[in-house]
mmCIF file of C-alpha atoms in Angstrom:
data_model
loop_
_atom_site.group_PDB
_atom_site.id
_atom_site.type_symbol
_atom_site.label_atom_id
_atom_site.label_comp_id
_atom_site.label_asym_id
_atom_site.label_seq_id
_atom_site.Cartn_x
_atom_site.Cartn_y
_atom_site.Cartn_z
ATOM 1 C CA MET A 1 0.000 0.000 0.000
ATOM 2 C CA GLU A 2 1.649 3.182 -1.225
ATOM 3 C CA LEU A 3 0.503 6.793 -1.533
ATOM 4 C CA SER A 4 1.177 9.021 -4.533
ATOM 5 C CA GLN A 5 3.670 11.823 -4.046
ATOM 6 C CA ALA A 6 0.909 14.409 -4.482
ATOM 7 C CA THR A 7 -1.226 12.753 -1.808
ATOM 8 C CA SER A 8 1.739 12.456 0.572
ATOM 9 C CA ASP A 9 2.638 16.120 0.077
ATOM 10 C CA PHE A 10 -0.969 17.169 0.666
ATOM 11 C CA ILE A 11 -1.120 15.162 3.916
ATOM 12 C CA ARG A 12 2.053 16.839 5.216
ATOM 13 C CA ALA A 13 0.777 20.298 4.288
ATOM 14 C CA HIS A 14 -2.590 19.767 6.029
ATOM 15 C CA ALA A 15 -1.485 17.603 8.976
ATOM 16 C CA ASN A 16 -3.084 19.927 11.541
ATOM 17 C CA ASP A 17 -6.299 20.716 9.668
ATOM 18 C CA ASP A 18 -9.788 19.867 10.901
ATOM 19 C CA VAL A 19 -10.554 16.715 8.904
ATOM 20 C CA ARG A 20 -14.307 17.409 8.875
ATOM 21 C CA ALA A 21 -13.774 20.827 7.333
ATOM 22 C CA LEU A 22 -11.214 19.365 4.928
ATOM 23 C CA ALA A 23 -13.668 16.716 3.738
ATOM 24 C CA LEU A 24 -16.157 19.430 2.772
ATOM 25 C CA GLN A 25 -13.497 21.053 0.576
ATOM 26 C CA ALA A 26 -12.805 17.903 -1.480
ATOM 27 C CA GLY A 27 -14.127 19.563 -4.644
ATOM 28 C CA LYS A 28 -11.254 22.059 -4.544
ATOM 29 C CA TYR A 29 -8.705 19.278 -4.957
ATOM 30 C CA PRO A 30 -9.833 17.003 -7.810
ATOM 31 C CA ASP A 31 -6.383 15.436 -8.199
ATOM 32 C CA ILE A 32 -6.130 14.397 -4.533
ATOM 33 C CA ASP A 33 -7.438 11.095 -3.137
ATOM 34 C CA MET A 34 -9.401 12.884 -0.416
ATOM 35 C CA PRO A 35 -10.896 9.797 1.339
ATOM 36 C CA THR A 36 -7.372 8.449 1.857
ATOM 37 C CA VAL A 37 -6.131 11.870 2.941
ATOM 38 C CA ILE A 38 -8.862 12.123 5.600
ATOM 39 C CA VAL A 39 -8.055 8.658 6.984
ATOM 40 C CA GLN A 40 -4.325 9.393 7.142
ATOM 41 C CA ILE A 41 -4.578 12.858 8.709
ATOM 42 C CA ALA A 42 -7.125 11.634 11.278
ATOM 43 C CA GLY A 43 -4.818 8.707 12.063
ATOM 44 C CA GLN A 44 -1.798 10.951 12.520
ATOM 45 C CA GLN A 45 -3.694 13.260 14.834
ATOM 46 C CA ALA A 46 -4.957 10.359 16.962
ATOM 47 C CA ALA A 47 -1.483 8.823 17.085
ATOM 48 C CA ARG A 48 0.106 11.927 18.605
ATOM 49 C CA GLU A 49 -1.462 11.057 21.937
ATOM 50 C CA LYS A 50 -2.124 7.330 21.672
ATOM 51 C CA ILE A 51 0.981 6.073 19.848
ATOM 52 C CA PRO A 52 3.631 8.806 19.734
ATOM 53 C CA LEU A 53 6.257 6.489 18.178
ATOM 54 C CA TRP A 54 4.040 6.219 15.100
ATOM 55 C CA ALA A 55 3.364 9.965 15.052
ATOM 56 C CA SER A 56 7.088 10.724 15.110
ATOM 57 C CA THR A 57 7.938 8.238 12.325
ATOM 58 C CA THR A 58 7.792 9.608 8.775
ATOM 59 C CA GLY A 59 5.752 7.618 6.280
ATOM 60 C CA ILE A 60 3.573 5.613 8.672
ATOM 61 C CA LEU A 61 0.212 4.585 7.219
ATOM 62 C CA TYR A 62 -2.977 4.388 9.260
ATOM 63 C CA PRO A 63 -6.093 2.220 8.951
ATOM 64 C CA ARG A 64 -9.698 3.304 9.041
ATOM 65 C CA HIS A 65 -10.860 4.822 12.332
ATOM 66 C CA LEU A 66 -12.424 1.677 13.826
ATOM 67 C CA SER A 67 -9.181 -0.298 13.756
ATOM 68 C CA LEU A 68 -7.217 2.580 15.246
ATOM 69 C CA GLU A 69 -9.853 3.086 17.941
ATOM 70 C CA GLN A 70 -9.643 -0.549 19.025
ATOM 71 C CA CYS A 71 -5.856 -0.867 19.055
ATOM 72 C CA SER A 72 -3.645 -0.662 22.139
ATOM 73 C CA SER A 73 -2.044 2.546 23.260
ATOM 74 C CA GLU A 74 1.735 2.808 23.216
ATOM 75 C CA VAL A 75 1.914 2.894 27.005
ATOM 76 C CA THR A 76 0.011 -0.396 27.404
ATOM 77 C CA ALA A 77 1.921 -1.992 24.519
ATOM 78 C CA ARG A 78 5.228 -1.121 26.194
ATOM 79 C CA TYR A 79 3.961 -2.726 29.404
ATOM 80 C CA LYS A 80 3.119 -5.948 27.580
ATOM 81 C CA ALA A 81 6.558 -5.900 25.963
ATOM 82 C CA SER A 82 8.121 -5.816 29.445
ATOM 83 C CA LEU A 83 6.585 -9.247 30.122
ATOM 84 C CA VAL A 84 7.941 -11.145 27.126
ATOM 85 C CA ALA A 85 11.328 -11.974 25.560
ATOM 86 C CA GLY A 86 12.983 -14.820 23.688
ATOM 87 C CA LYS A 87 14.037 -15.951 20.221
ATOM 88 C CA SER A 88 10.690 -16.435 18.461
ATOM 89 C CA PHE A 89 7.249 -14.858 18.768
ATOM 90 C CA ALA A 90 3.866 -15.021 17.019
ATOM 91 C CA ASP A 91 0.997 -12.536 17.242
ATOM 92 C CA LEU A 92 -2.103 -14.432 16.089
ATOM 93 C CA THR A 93 -4.460 -11.404 16.085
ATOM 94 C CA GLY A 94 -2.268 -8.674 14.627
ATOM 95 C CA GLY A 95 -4.715 -5.803 14.094
ATOM 96 C CA PHE A 96 -2.941 -2.494 13.513
ATOM 97 C CA GLY A 97 0.216 -4.028 14.964
ATOM 98 C CA ILE A 98 0.877 -1.794 17.986
ATOM 99 C CA ASP A 99 1.321 -4.679 20.419
ATOM 100 C CA CYS A 100 3.230 -6.725 17.866
ATOM 101 C CA VAL A 101 5.778 -3.957 17.233
ATOM 102 C CA PHE A 102 6.735 -3.460 20.866
ATOM 103 C CA MET A 103 6.822 -7.148 21.726
ATOM 104 C CA ALA A 104 8.600 -8.204 18.522
ATOM 105 C CA ALA A 105 11.503 -5.900 19.407
ATOM 106 C CA ASN A 106 12.382 -8.414 22.160
ATOM 107 C CA PHE A 107 12.706 -11.354 19.737
ATOM 108 C CA GLU A 108 15.007 -12.427 16.915
ATOM 109 C CA LYS A 109 12.101 -13.689 14.821
ATOM 110 C CA ALA A 110 8.448 -12.593 14.839
ATOM 111 C CA THR A 111 5.271 -13.356 12.893
ATOM 112 C CA TYR A 112 2.221 -11.108 12.571
ATOM 113 C CA VAL A 113 -1.018 -12.858 11.591
ATOM 114 C CA GLU A 114 -4.107 -10.897 10.531
ATOM 115 C CA ARG A 115 -7.271 -11.764 8.588
ATOM 116 C CA GLN A 116 -7.826 -8.314 7.068
ATOM 117 C CA GLU A 117 -5.806 -7.837 3.904
ATOM 118 C CA GLU A 118 -5.768 -4.041 4.293
ATOM 119 C CA LEU A 119 -4.216 -4.249 7.761
ATOM 120 C CA CYS A 120 -1.603 -6.704 6.491
ATOM 121 C CA ALA A 121 -0.653 -4.295 3.701
ATOM 122 C CA ILE A 122 -0.348 -1.454 6.227
ATOM 123 C CA ALA A 123 1.743 -3.624 8.571
ATOM 124 C CA SER A 124 4.083 -4.671 5.738
ATOM 125 C CA HIS A 125 4.627 -0.993 4.962
ATOM 126 C CA ASN A 126 5.022 0.194 8.571
ATOM 127 C CA PHE A 127 7.183 -2.486 10.213
ATOM 128 C CA PRO A 128 10.400 -1.693 8.259
ATOM 129 C CA LEU A 129 9.907 2.039 8.902
ATOM 130 C CA LEU A 130 9.829 1.238 12.634
ATOM 131 C CA GLY A 131 13.099 -0.681 12.383
ATOM 132 C CA LEU A 132 11.519 -4.139 12.501
ATOM 133 C CA PRO A 133 12.187 -5.869 9.172
ATOM 134 C CA HIS A 134 12.359 -9.231 10.980
ATOM 135 C CA ILE A 135 8.555 -9.390 11.393
ATOM 136 C CA THR A 136 6.932 -11.705 8.838
ATOM 137 C CA VAL A 137 3.397 -10.687 7.832
ATOM 138 C CA HIS A 138 0.884 -13.503 7.255
ATOM 139 C CA ASN A 139 -2.573 -12.717 5.869
ATOM 140 C CA GLY A 140 -4.881 -15.379 7.279
ATOM 141 C CA ASP A 141 -6.853 -16.629 10.252
ATOM 142 C CA GLY A 142 -4.865 -16.912 13.472
ATOM 143 C CA VAL A 143 -6.524 -20.157 14.551
ATOM 144 C CA ASP A 144 -5.777 -21.745 11.183
ATOM 145 C CA TYR A 145 -2.190 -20.538 11.386
ATOM 146 C CA LEU A 146 -1.876 -22.009 14.895
ATOM 147 C CA GLN A 147 -2.594 -25.511 13.603
ATOM 148 C CA SER A 148 0.379 -25.570 11.227
ATOM 149 C CA MET A 149 2.883 -23.121 12.739
ATOM 150 C CA GLU A 150 6.280 -24.073 14.065
ATOM 151 C CA PRO A 151 6.659 -23.872 17.865
ATOM 152 C CA VAL A 152 7.747 -20.473 19.224
ATOM 153 C CA ASP A 153 8.872 -19.099 22.588
ATOM 154 C CA TRP A 154 5.836 -16.819 22.992
ATOM 155 C CA ILE A 155 2.376 -16.481 21.463
ATOM 156 C CA PHE A 156 0.233 -13.372 21.831
ATOM 157 C CA ILE A 157 -3.515 -13.441 21.252
ATOM 158 C CA ASP A 158 -6.114 -10.671 21.613
ATOM 159 C CA PRO A 159 -9.587 -12.164 21.046
ATOM 160 C CA ALA A 160 -12.434 -9.922 19.909
ATOM 161 C CA ARG A 161 -14.444 -8.813 22.902
ATOM 162 C CA ARG A 162 -17.942 -8.250 21.473
ATOM 163 C CA ASN A 163 -20.637 -10.805 20.844
ATOM 164 C CA GLU A 164 -22.539 -11.241 17.582
ATOM 165 C CA HIS A 165 -25.094 -8.620 18.634
ATOM 166 C CA GLY A 166 -22.434 -6.021 19.450
ATOM 167 C CA GLY A 167 -22.696 -6.335 23.230
ATOM 168 C CA LYS A 168 -19.762 -6.550 25.618
ATOM 169 C CA THR A 169 -18.827 -9.946 27.007
ATOM 170 C CA VAL A 170 -17.848 -10.966 30.537
ATOM 171 C CA ARG A 171 -16.647 -14.516 29.845
ATOM 172 C CA ILE A 172 -13.579 -15.610 27.872
ATOM 173 C CA ALA A 173 -15.636 -18.338 26.215
ATOM 174 C CA ASP A 174 -17.807 -15.636 24.602
ATOM 175 C CA CYS A 175 -14.823 -13.995 22.882
ATOM 176 C CA GLU A 176 -13.580 -14.740 19.365
ATOM 177 C CA PRO A 177 -11.451 -16.793 19.093
ATOM 178 C CA ASP A 178 -12.333 -18.819 22.197
ATOM 179 C CA VAL A 179 -9.083 -19.076 24.160
ATOM 180 C CA VAL A 180 -10.668 -21.606 26.535
ATOM 181 C CA GLN A 181 -11.056 -24.041 23.649
ATOM 182 C CA LEU A 182 -7.626 -23.156 22.230
ATOM 183 C CA GLU A 183 -5.671 -23.274 25.513
ATOM 184 C CA GLU A 184 -4.109 -26.714 25.033
ATOM 185 C CA GLN A 185 -3.321 -26.043 21.367
ATOM 186 C CA LEU A 186 -1.671 -22.732 22.229
ATOM 187 C CA LEU A 187 0.522 -24.351 24.867
ATOM 188 C CA ALA A 188 1.395 -27.174 22.489
ATOM 189 C CA LYS A 189 2.981 -24.569 20.183
ATOM 190 C CA SER A 190 4.509 -22.307 22.831
ATOM 191 C CA ARG A 191 5.667 -22.702 26.405
ATOM 192 C CA GLN A 192 4.230 -19.278 27.234
ATOM 193 C CA VAL A 193 1.178 -17.417 25.962
ATOM 194 C CA LEU A 194 0.068 -13.851 26.665
ATOM 195 C CA VAL A 195 -3.699 -13.301 26.393
ATOM 196 C CA LYS A 196 -5.069 -9.771 26.239
ATOM 197 C CA LEU A 197 -8.657 -9.402 27.442
ATOM 198 C CA SER A 198 -11.134 -6.646 28.118
ATOM 199 C CA PRO A 199 -11.097 -5.219 31.663
ATOM 200 C CA MET A 200 -14.856 -5.819 31.611
ATOM 201 C CA LEU A 201 -14.284 -9.562 31.852
ATOM 202 C CA ASP A 202 -14.733 -11.221 35.231
ATOM 203 C CA LEU A 203 -11.272 -12.134 36.571
ATOM 204 C CA SER A 204 -12.575 -14.872 38.871
ATOM 205 C CA LEU A 205 -14.404 -16.501 35.972
ATOM 206 C CA ALA A 206 -11.320 -16.206 33.788
ATOM 207 C CA LEU A 207 -9.181 -17.988 36.371
ATOM 208 C CA GLN A 208 -11.791 -20.748 36.549
ATOM 209 C CA GLU A 209 -12.158 -21.125 32.786
ATOM 210 C CA LEU A 210 -8.450 -21.307 31.968
ATOM 211 C CA GLN A 211 -6.389 -24.083 33.527
ATOM 212 C CA HIS A 212 -2.827 -22.836 32.954
ATOM 213 C CA VAL A 213 -2.758 -19.219 34.162
ATOM 214 C CA CYS A 214 0.526 -18.442 35.903
ATOM 215 C CA GLN A 215 0.114 -14.644 36.203
ATOM 216 C CA ALA A 216 -2.686 -12.093 35.907
ATOM 217 C CA HIS A 217 -2.040 -8.411 35.183
ATOM 218 C CA ILE A 218 -4.723 -5.739 35.497
ATOM 219 C CA VAL A 219 -3.453 -2.648 33.683
ATOM 220 C CA SER A 220 -4.814 0.863 34.175
ATOM 221 C CA VAL A 221 -3.627 4.088 32.603
ATOM 222 C CA SER A 222 -4.065 7.190 34.765
ATOM 223 C CA ASN A 223 -6.599 5.315 36.891
ATOM 224 C CA GLU A 224 -8.700 4.062 33.967
ATOM 225 C CA CYS A 225 -8.749 0.267 33.674
ATOM 226 C CA LYS A 226 -7.619 -0.691 30.153
ATOM 227 C CA GLU A 227 -6.610 -4.347 29.938
ATOM 228 C CA LEU A 228 -6.693 -7.698 31.670
ATOM 229 C CA LEU A 229 -3.621 -9.762 30.748
ATOM 230 C CA LEU A 230 -3.321 -13.460 31.498
ATOM 231 C CA LEU A 231 -0.037 -15.351 31.142
ATOM 232 C CA LEU A 232 -0.427 -19.034 30.361
ATOM 233 C CA SER A 233 2.414 -21.461 30.951
ATOM 234 C CA GLN A 234 3.124 -25.165 30.677
ATOM 235 C CA GLU A 235 4.463 -24.925 34.220
ATOM 236 C CA SER A 236 1.785 -24.686 36.906
ATOM 237 C CA VAL A 237 1.864 -22.380 39.940
ATOM 238 C CA PRO A 238 0.212 -23.064 43.331
ATOM 239 C CA GLU A 239 -1.328 -19.579 43.513
ATOM 240 C CA VAL A 240 -1.770 -17.108 40.652
ATOM 241 C CA PRO A 241 -0.131 -13.752 41.464
ATOM 242 C CA ILE A 242 -2.353 -10.827 40.495
ATOM 243 C CA HIS A 243 -0.436 -7.724 39.404
ATOM 244 C CA CYS A 244 -2.445 -4.511 39.783
ATOM 245 C CA VAL A 245 -0.685 -1.838 37.737
ATOM 246 C CA ASN A 246 -1.534 1.822 37.229
ATOM 247 C CA LEU A 247 0.608 3.539 34.591
ATOM 248 C CA THR A 248 0.821 7.317 34.984
ATOM 249 C CA PRO A 249 3.037 10.127 33.645
ATOM 250 C CA LYS A 250 4.231 10.769 37.216
ATOM 251 C CA GLY A 251 5.287 7.155 37.794
ATOM 252 C CA ASP A 252 3.814 3.677 37.835
ATOM 253 C CA GLN A 253 2.012 2.086 40.771
ATOM 254 C CA ALA A 254 2.158 -1.685 41.176
ATOM 255 C CA PHE A 255 0.806 -4.057 43.791
ATOM 256 C CA VAL A 256 0.965 -7.867 43.685
ATOM 257 C CA PHE A 257 -1.142 -10.264 45.728
ATOM 258 C CA THR A 258 -2.813 -13.664 45.557
ATOM 259 C CA ARG A 259 -6.389 -14.566 46.361
ATOM 260 C CA LYS A 260 -5.188 -16.834 49.161
ATOM 261 C CA GLU A 261 -3.208 -13.990 50.745
ATOM 262 C CA GLU A 262 -6.207 -11.676 50.456
ATOM 263 C CA GLN A 263 -8.467 -14.150 52.261
ATOM 264 C CA SER A 264 -6.008 -14.759 55.102
ATOM 265 C CA VAL A 265 -5.120 -11.124 55.864
ATOM 266 C CA ASP A 266 -6.387 -9.494 59.049
ATOM 267 C CA CYS A 267 -7.918 -6.134 58.246
ATOM 268 C CA ARG A 268 -8.710 -3.360 60.688
ATOM 269 C CA TYR A 269 -12.067 -1.645 60.165
ATOM 270 C CA THR A 270 -12.880 1.711 61.683
ATOM 271 C CA SER A 271 -15.863 3.830 62.659
ATOM 272 C CA SER A 272 -13.747 6.984 62.949
ATOM 273 C CA LEU A 273 -11.887 8.972 60.332
ATOM 274 C CA GLY A 274 -8.274 10.093 60.479
ATOM 275 C CA ALA A 275 -6.684 13.055 58.721
ATOM 276 C CA TYR A 276 -6.419 11.355 55.312
ATOM 277 C CA LEU A 277 -8.681 9.364 53.006
ATOM 278 C CA TYR A 278 -7.431 6.872 50.394
ATOM 279 C CA GLU A 279 -9.172 5.484 47.316
ATOM 280 C CA PRO A 280 -7.405 2.522 45.617
ATOM 281 C CA ASN A 281 -6.630 2.845 41.924
ATOM 282 C CA ALA A 282 -8.878 1.181 39.343
ATOM 283 C CA SER A 283 -6.670 -1.909 38.963
ATOM 284 C CA LEU A 284 -6.801 -2.663 42.679
ATOM 285 C CA LEU A 285 -10.569 -2.255 42.736
ATOM 286 C CA LYS A 286 -10.882 -4.573 39.728
ATOM 287 C CA GLY A 287 -8.507 -7.142 41.236
ATOM 288 C CA GLY A 288 -10.214 -7.205 44.615
ATOM 289 C CA SER A 289 -7.174 -6.407 46.748
ATOM 290 C CA PHE A 290 -9.068 -4.800 49.602
ATOM 291 C CA ARG A 291 -7.640 -6.241 52.817
ATOM 292 C CA SER A 292 -4.103 -6.818 51.513
ATOM 293 C CA ILE A 293 -3.485 -3.126 50.809
ATOM 294 C CA ALA A 294 -4.823 -2.162 54.231
ATOM 295 C CA GLN A 295 -2.208 -4.374 55.848
ATOM 296 C CA GLN A 296 0.597 -3.428 53.461
ATOM 297 C CA TYR A 297 0.154 0.345 53.834
ATOM 298 C CA LYS A 298 -0.965 0.393 57.484
ATOM 299 C CA VAL A 299 -4.296 2.089 56.804
ATOM 300 C CA SER A 300 -7.745 1.309 58.219
ATOM 301 C CA LYS A 301 -10.660 0.264 56.043
ATOM 302 C CA LEU A 302 -13.903 2.113 56.594
ATOM 303 C CA HIS A 303 -16.150 -0.951 56.210
ATOM 304 C CA PRO A 304 -15.922 -4.455 54.676
ATOM 305 C CA ASN A 305 -17.910 -3.175 51.676
ATOM 306 C CA SER A 306 -16.608 0.417 51.613
ATOM 307 C CA HIS A 307 -13.397 0.296 49.633
ATOM 308 C CA LEU A 308 -12.004 3.470 51.181
ATOM 309 C CA TYR A 309 -9.253 3.780 53.779
ATOM 310 C CA THR A 310 -8.069 6.294 56.355
ATOM 311 C CA SER A 311 -5.049 7.119 58.506
ATOM 312 C CA ASP A 312 -3.825 9.870 60.810
ATOM 313 C CA LYS A 313 -0.383 9.976 59.206
ATOM 314 C CA LEU A 314 0.048 10.523 55.479
ATOM 315 C CA VAL A 315 0.984 7.397 53.480
ATOM 316 C CA GLU A 316 2.367 8.960 50.298
ATOM 317 C CA SER A 317 3.119 5.623 48.648
ATOM 318 C CA PHE A 318 -0.498 4.408 48.733
ATOM 319 C CA PRO A 319 -1.431 3.165 45.210
ATOM 320 C CA GLY A 320 -4.411 5.363 44.476
ATOM 321 C CA ARG A 321 -5.878 8.789 45.061
ATOM 322 C CA ILE A 322 -5.067 10.502 48.357
ATOM 323 C CA PHE A 323 -7.166 13.192 50.015
ATOM 324 C CA ARG A 324 -6.895 15.396 53.086
ATOM 325 C CA ILE A 325 -10.131 15.206 55.079
ATOM 326 C CA ARG A 326 -11.515 18.653 55.845
ATOM 327 C CA ALA A 327 -14.808 17.688 57.479
ATOM 328 C CA PHE A 328 -17.395 14.942 57.668
ATOM 329 C CA GLY A 329 -20.871 14.458 59.036
ATOM 330 C CA SER A 330 -24.149 12.598 58.922
ATOM 331 C CA PHE A 331 -26.955 13.376 56.521
ATOM 332 C CA ASN A 332 -29.191 15.416 58.806
ATOM 333 C CA LYS A 333 -29.952 18.880 57.498
ATOM 334 C CA LYS A 334 -27.935 20.795 60.087
ATOM 335 C CA GLU A 335 -24.745 18.782 59.566
ATOM 336 C CA MET A 336 -25.176 18.896 55.797
ATOM 337 C CA LYS A 337 -25.497 22.671 55.844
ATOM 338 C CA GLU A 338 -22.355 23.057 57.953
ATOM 339 C CA LEU A 339 -20.432 20.511 55.874
ATOM 340 C CA LEU A 340 -21.270 21.939 52.485
ATOM 341 C CA ASP A 341 -20.902 25.559 53.609
ATOM 342 C CA ASP A 342 -22.737 26.963 50.563
ATOM 343 C CA THR A 343 -20.690 24.751 48.231
ATOM 344 C CA ARG A 344 -22.420 24.452 44.880
ATOM 345 C CA LYS A 345 -19.773 22.565 42.904
ATOM 346 C CA ALA A 346 -17.888 19.396 43.886
ATOM 347 C CA HIS A 347 -16.710 15.983 42.689
ATOM 348 C CA LEU A 348 -18.933 13.320 44.232
ATOM 349 C CA THR A 349 -18.142 9.610 44.744
ATOM 350 C CA VAL A 350 -20.453 6.984 46.231
ATOM 351 C CA ARG A 351 -19.010 3.854 47.897
ATOM 352 C CA ASN A 352 -21.284 1.393 49.717
ATOM 353 C CA PHE A 353 -24.053 3.939 50.030
ATOM 354 C CA PRO A 354 -27.825 3.559 49.350
ATOM 355 C CA ALA A 355 -28.079 6.223 46.632
ATOM 356 C CA THR A 356 -26.610 6.898 43.216
ATOM 357 C CA VAL A 357 -24.314 9.806 42.429
ATOM 358 C CA ALA A 358 -27.078 11.381 40.331
ATOM 359 C CA ASP A 359 -29.663 11.080 43.113
ATOM 360 C CA LEU A 360 -27.328 12.419 45.768
ATOM 361 C CA ARG A 361 -26.123 15.277 43.579
ATOM 362 C CA LYS A 362 -29.744 16.293 43.034
ATOM 363 C CA ARG A 363 -30.511 16.051 46.746
ATOM 364 C CA LEU A 364 -27.453 18.138 47.702
ATOM 365 C CA LYS A 365 -27.988 20.575 44.788
ATOM 366 C CA LEU A 366 -24.415 20.151 43.597
ATOM 367 C CA ASN A 367 -22.886 20.660 40.172
ATOM 368 C CA GLU A 368 -19.856 18.675 38.994
ATOM 369 C CA GLY A 369 -16.360 20.180 39.226
ATOM 370 C CA GLY A 370 -14.283 22.445 41.419
ATOM 371 C CA ASP A 371 -11.610 21.608 43.979
ATOM 372 C CA THR A 372 -13.882 19.982 46.572
ATOM 373 C CA TYR A 373 -14.226 16.182 46.707
ATOM 374 C CA LEU A 374 -17.118 14.530 48.511
ATOM 375 C CA PHE A 375 -17.424 10.831 49.421
ATOM 376 C CA ALA A 376 -20.721 9.317 50.525
ATOM 377 C CA THR A 377 -20.034 6.029 52.278
ATOM 378 C CA THR A 378 -20.650 3.750 55.267
ATOM 379 C CA LEU A 379 -18.390 3.288 58.315
ATOM 380 C CA ALA A 380 -17.744 0.083 60.229
ATOM 381 C CA ASP A 381 -20.530 0.919 62.720
ATOM 382 C CA GLU A 382 -22.955 1.140 59.734
ATOM 383 C CA ASN A 383 -23.315 4.920 60.060
ATOM 384 C CA LYS A 384 -23.705 6.752 56.744
ATOM 385 C CA VAL A 385 -21.393 9.727 56.328
ATOM 386 C CA LEU A 386 -20.459 12.410 53.833
ATOM 387 C CA ILE A 387 -16.752 13.212 53.820
ATOM 388 C CA ARG A 388 -15.414 16.510 52.494
ATOM 389 C CA CYS A 389 -11.844 16.408 51.163
ATOM 390 C CA GLU A 390 -9.226 18.108 49.100
ATOM 391 C CA LYS A 391 -7.063 16.103 46.721
ATOM 392 C CA LEU A 392 -3.329 15.914 47.411
#
């Protein structure tokens, strides 16, 4: 897949234009392939934030918007690459190739497999530009390729995460291809397999459905859960370590635990609030590490079902959002009036509380925004409280 010189020059000249406005001006440029121009400029603009390596590489081609929307970000692709290394690698669900590029850099030989011919043509063009001529592009079905491929050190597979009606799935068996059915075949062709799944999937179900999980990684980016990664291995482990990772520009947060450790930990619950309030990051909440972090960071949990924590002394290393408590009170009118102090704008979070954010915001007559953070929750003595904080 190659662009004409005129089209390439036009793309460079209009790289920062509004693509919607540009599309309306197509009649002005009869010699330019405007549909291709729109796709490429939109792709470049999206890549500046999502995949900066692509954006900074001259000549990169981009697919239609849907494929780019569904692909990994560079930050999550780099994390996956940190988990794999060896001599040979196969990506059975290549897509736009973001994950393949970063992982393939850790191998002497790599194969990209993709059913869509257009994406294969784009990958064949892009991989050499990114300094990866050792990636072989195979246009075909990944499951078919698996049957006849030579064994490799690592296999990567990213099954589609929507059912035939377009809805989101919560079970691995509902994804395409079905990794549950393929598990033994995958491990027959590779000693280690990395499976990328939607964070919407149920981790407990996933660990029940797959028999050879040796690690689980829940990956968030700036406190937004992005991926559930499962490492499969021919070697079994007594307990699957769950890695809860939050990748941020200011530094990464990581916490590792097992379900057995979580169940055996003694956790201190409290009916009183200290000077600080802690909210675990999205990966921890997804993974279910509620008692383990209380013990590890020496903080008290507000209630078995209120996943908020408190302490008198600041714990700066806590993996999540940290707040200084300014005031708190019950929900009677007098205490509410004193607590809100004519506040009309605040961020509101509900944890283990018998009302939705929308209902409570309406009741308190609060708009979204500002520097005030409010938490409606339940303490260990079952009292309902509203906590006013400022974010550190």
